[in-house]
Short mmCIF file of C-alpha atoms in Angstrom, two decimals:
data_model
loop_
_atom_site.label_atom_id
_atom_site.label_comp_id
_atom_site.label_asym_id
_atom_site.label_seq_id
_atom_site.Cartn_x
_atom_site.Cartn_y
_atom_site.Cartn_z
CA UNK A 1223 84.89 106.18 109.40
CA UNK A 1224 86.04 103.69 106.83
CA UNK A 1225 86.14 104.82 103.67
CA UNK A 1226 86.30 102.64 100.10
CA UNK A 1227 87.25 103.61 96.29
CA UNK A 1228 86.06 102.01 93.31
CA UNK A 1229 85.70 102.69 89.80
CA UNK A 1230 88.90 103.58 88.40
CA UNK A 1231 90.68 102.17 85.36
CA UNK A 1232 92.83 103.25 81.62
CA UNK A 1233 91.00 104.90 79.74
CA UNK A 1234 91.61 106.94 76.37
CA UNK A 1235 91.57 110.74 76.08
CA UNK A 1236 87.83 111.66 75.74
CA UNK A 1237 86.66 108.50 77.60
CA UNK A 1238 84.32 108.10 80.94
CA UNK A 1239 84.72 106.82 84.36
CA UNK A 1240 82.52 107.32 87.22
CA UNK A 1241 84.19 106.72 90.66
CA UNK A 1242 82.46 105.50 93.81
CA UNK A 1243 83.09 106.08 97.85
CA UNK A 1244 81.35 103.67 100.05
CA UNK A 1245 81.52 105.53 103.17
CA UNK A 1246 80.35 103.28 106.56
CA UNK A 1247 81.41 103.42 110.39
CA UNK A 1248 79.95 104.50 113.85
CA UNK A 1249 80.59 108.10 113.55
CA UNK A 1250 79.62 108.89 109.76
CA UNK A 1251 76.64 109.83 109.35
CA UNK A 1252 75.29 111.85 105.95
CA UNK A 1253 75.63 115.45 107.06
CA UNK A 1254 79.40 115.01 106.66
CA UNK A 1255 81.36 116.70 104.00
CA UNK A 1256 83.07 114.79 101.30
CA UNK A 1257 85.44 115.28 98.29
CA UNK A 1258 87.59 113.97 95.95
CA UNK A 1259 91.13 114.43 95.67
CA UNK A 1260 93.76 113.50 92.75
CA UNK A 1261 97.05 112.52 93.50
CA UNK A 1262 99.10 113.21 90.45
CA UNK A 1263 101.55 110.81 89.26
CA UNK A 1264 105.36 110.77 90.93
CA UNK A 1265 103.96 112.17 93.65
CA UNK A 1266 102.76 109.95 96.06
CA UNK A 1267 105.60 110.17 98.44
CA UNK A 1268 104.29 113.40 99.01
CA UNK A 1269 102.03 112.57 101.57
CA UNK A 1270 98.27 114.20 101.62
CA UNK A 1271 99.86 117.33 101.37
CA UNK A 1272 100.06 116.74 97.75
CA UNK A 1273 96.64 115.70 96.86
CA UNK A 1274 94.56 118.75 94.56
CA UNK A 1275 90.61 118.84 95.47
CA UNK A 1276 88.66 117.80 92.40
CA UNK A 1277 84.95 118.00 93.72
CA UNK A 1278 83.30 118.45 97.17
CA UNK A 1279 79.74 118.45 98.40
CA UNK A 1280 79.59 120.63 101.94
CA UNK A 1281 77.80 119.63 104.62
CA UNK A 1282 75.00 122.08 103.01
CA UNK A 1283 74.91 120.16 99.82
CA UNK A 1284 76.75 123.10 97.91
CA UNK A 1285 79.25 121.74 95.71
CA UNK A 1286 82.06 123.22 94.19
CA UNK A 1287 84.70 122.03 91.53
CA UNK A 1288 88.28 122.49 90.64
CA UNK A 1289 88.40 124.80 87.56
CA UNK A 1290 89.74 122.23 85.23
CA UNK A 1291 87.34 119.95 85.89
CA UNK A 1292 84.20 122.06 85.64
CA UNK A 1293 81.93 120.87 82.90
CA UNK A 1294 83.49 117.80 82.87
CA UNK A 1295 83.06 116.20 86.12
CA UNK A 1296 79.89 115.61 88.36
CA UNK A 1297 80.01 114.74 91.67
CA UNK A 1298 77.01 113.26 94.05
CA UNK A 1299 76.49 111.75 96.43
CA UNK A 1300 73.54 108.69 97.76
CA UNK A 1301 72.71 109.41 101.43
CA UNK A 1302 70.68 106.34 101.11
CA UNK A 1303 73.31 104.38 100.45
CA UNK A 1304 76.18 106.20 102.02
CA UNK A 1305 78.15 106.71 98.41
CA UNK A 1306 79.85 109.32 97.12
CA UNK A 1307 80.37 109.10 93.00
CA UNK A 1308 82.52 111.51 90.56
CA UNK A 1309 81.34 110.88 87.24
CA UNK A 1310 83.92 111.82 84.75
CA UNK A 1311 83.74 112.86 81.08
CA UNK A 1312 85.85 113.84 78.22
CA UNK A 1313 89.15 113.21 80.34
CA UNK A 1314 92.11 114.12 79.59
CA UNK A 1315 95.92 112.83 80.02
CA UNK A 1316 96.61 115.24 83.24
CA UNK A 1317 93.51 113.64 84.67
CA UNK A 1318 95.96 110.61 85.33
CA UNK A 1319 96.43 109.81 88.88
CA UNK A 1320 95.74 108.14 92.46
CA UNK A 1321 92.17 109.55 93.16
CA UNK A 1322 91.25 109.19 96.97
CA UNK A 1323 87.50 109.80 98.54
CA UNK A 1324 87.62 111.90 101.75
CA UNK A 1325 85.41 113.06 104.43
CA UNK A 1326 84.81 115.08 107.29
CA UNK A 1327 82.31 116.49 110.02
CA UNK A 1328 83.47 120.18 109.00
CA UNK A 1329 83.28 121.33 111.82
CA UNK A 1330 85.06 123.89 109.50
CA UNK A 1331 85.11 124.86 106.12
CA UNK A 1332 87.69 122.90 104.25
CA UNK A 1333 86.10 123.16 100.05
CA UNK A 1334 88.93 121.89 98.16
CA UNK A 1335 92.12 122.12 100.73
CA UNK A 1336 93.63 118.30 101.68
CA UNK A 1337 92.77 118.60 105.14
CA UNK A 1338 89.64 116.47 105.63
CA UNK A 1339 90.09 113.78 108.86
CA UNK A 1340 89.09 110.69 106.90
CA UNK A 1341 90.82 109.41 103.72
CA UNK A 1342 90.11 106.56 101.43
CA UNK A 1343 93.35 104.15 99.99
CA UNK A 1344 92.82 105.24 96.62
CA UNK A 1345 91.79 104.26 93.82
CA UNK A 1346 94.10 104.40 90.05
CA UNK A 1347 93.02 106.79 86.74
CA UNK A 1348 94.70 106.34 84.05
CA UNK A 1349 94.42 108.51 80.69
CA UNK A 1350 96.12 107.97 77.42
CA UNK A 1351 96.39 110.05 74.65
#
């Protein structure tokens, strides 16, 4: 499963960006869980370890958001054409970061924990007060 982050930017505090995960390969198919993870900044030597779970959509189609984010962010996803977006309002500074796409057949639950099988390379936020 290959997986491929767009949307990011710099943005101001109270600004919008909507992120996108183009999702393709063999073995994905649409009943597979995804997310959105933020890796905050300084910390990328870290590993996945470090990455905090924004959104997810379960294999279900229950979603479930970080509590900072809720009411802020909206996260879905286009079977159709394999994407997974995070719409994001009224961001703040600490929404800075490396924000990675990931997926995985869940054979387990996982919700918001960094331990999904298939990662993205990331894609930058930036968000200036």
């Amino acid at each position: 499963v290959q997986l491929v982050e767009s949307g990011g930017g710099s943005v101001q505090a109270g600004g919008s960006l909507r992120l996108s995960c183009k999702a393709s390969g063999s073995t994905y198919d649409s009943t597979y869980c995804m997310g959105w993870f933020r890796q905050p900044p300084g910390e990328e030597r870290d590993g996945i370890r470090a990455r905090k779970g924004v959104a997810m959509i379960d294999r279900d189609g229950s979603i479930r958001y970080e509590d900072s984010v809720k009411g802020r962010f909206h996260i879905s996803k286009d079977n159709a054409k394999n994407t997974l977006y995070l719409q994001m309002d009224s961001l703040k500074p600490e929404d800075g970061g490396m924000y990675y796409c990931a997926a995985d057949s869940c054979p387990i639950w996982v919700g918001l924990d960094p331990i999904y099988k298939y990662w993205g390379q990331g894609t930058q936020v930036a968000v200036s007060s």
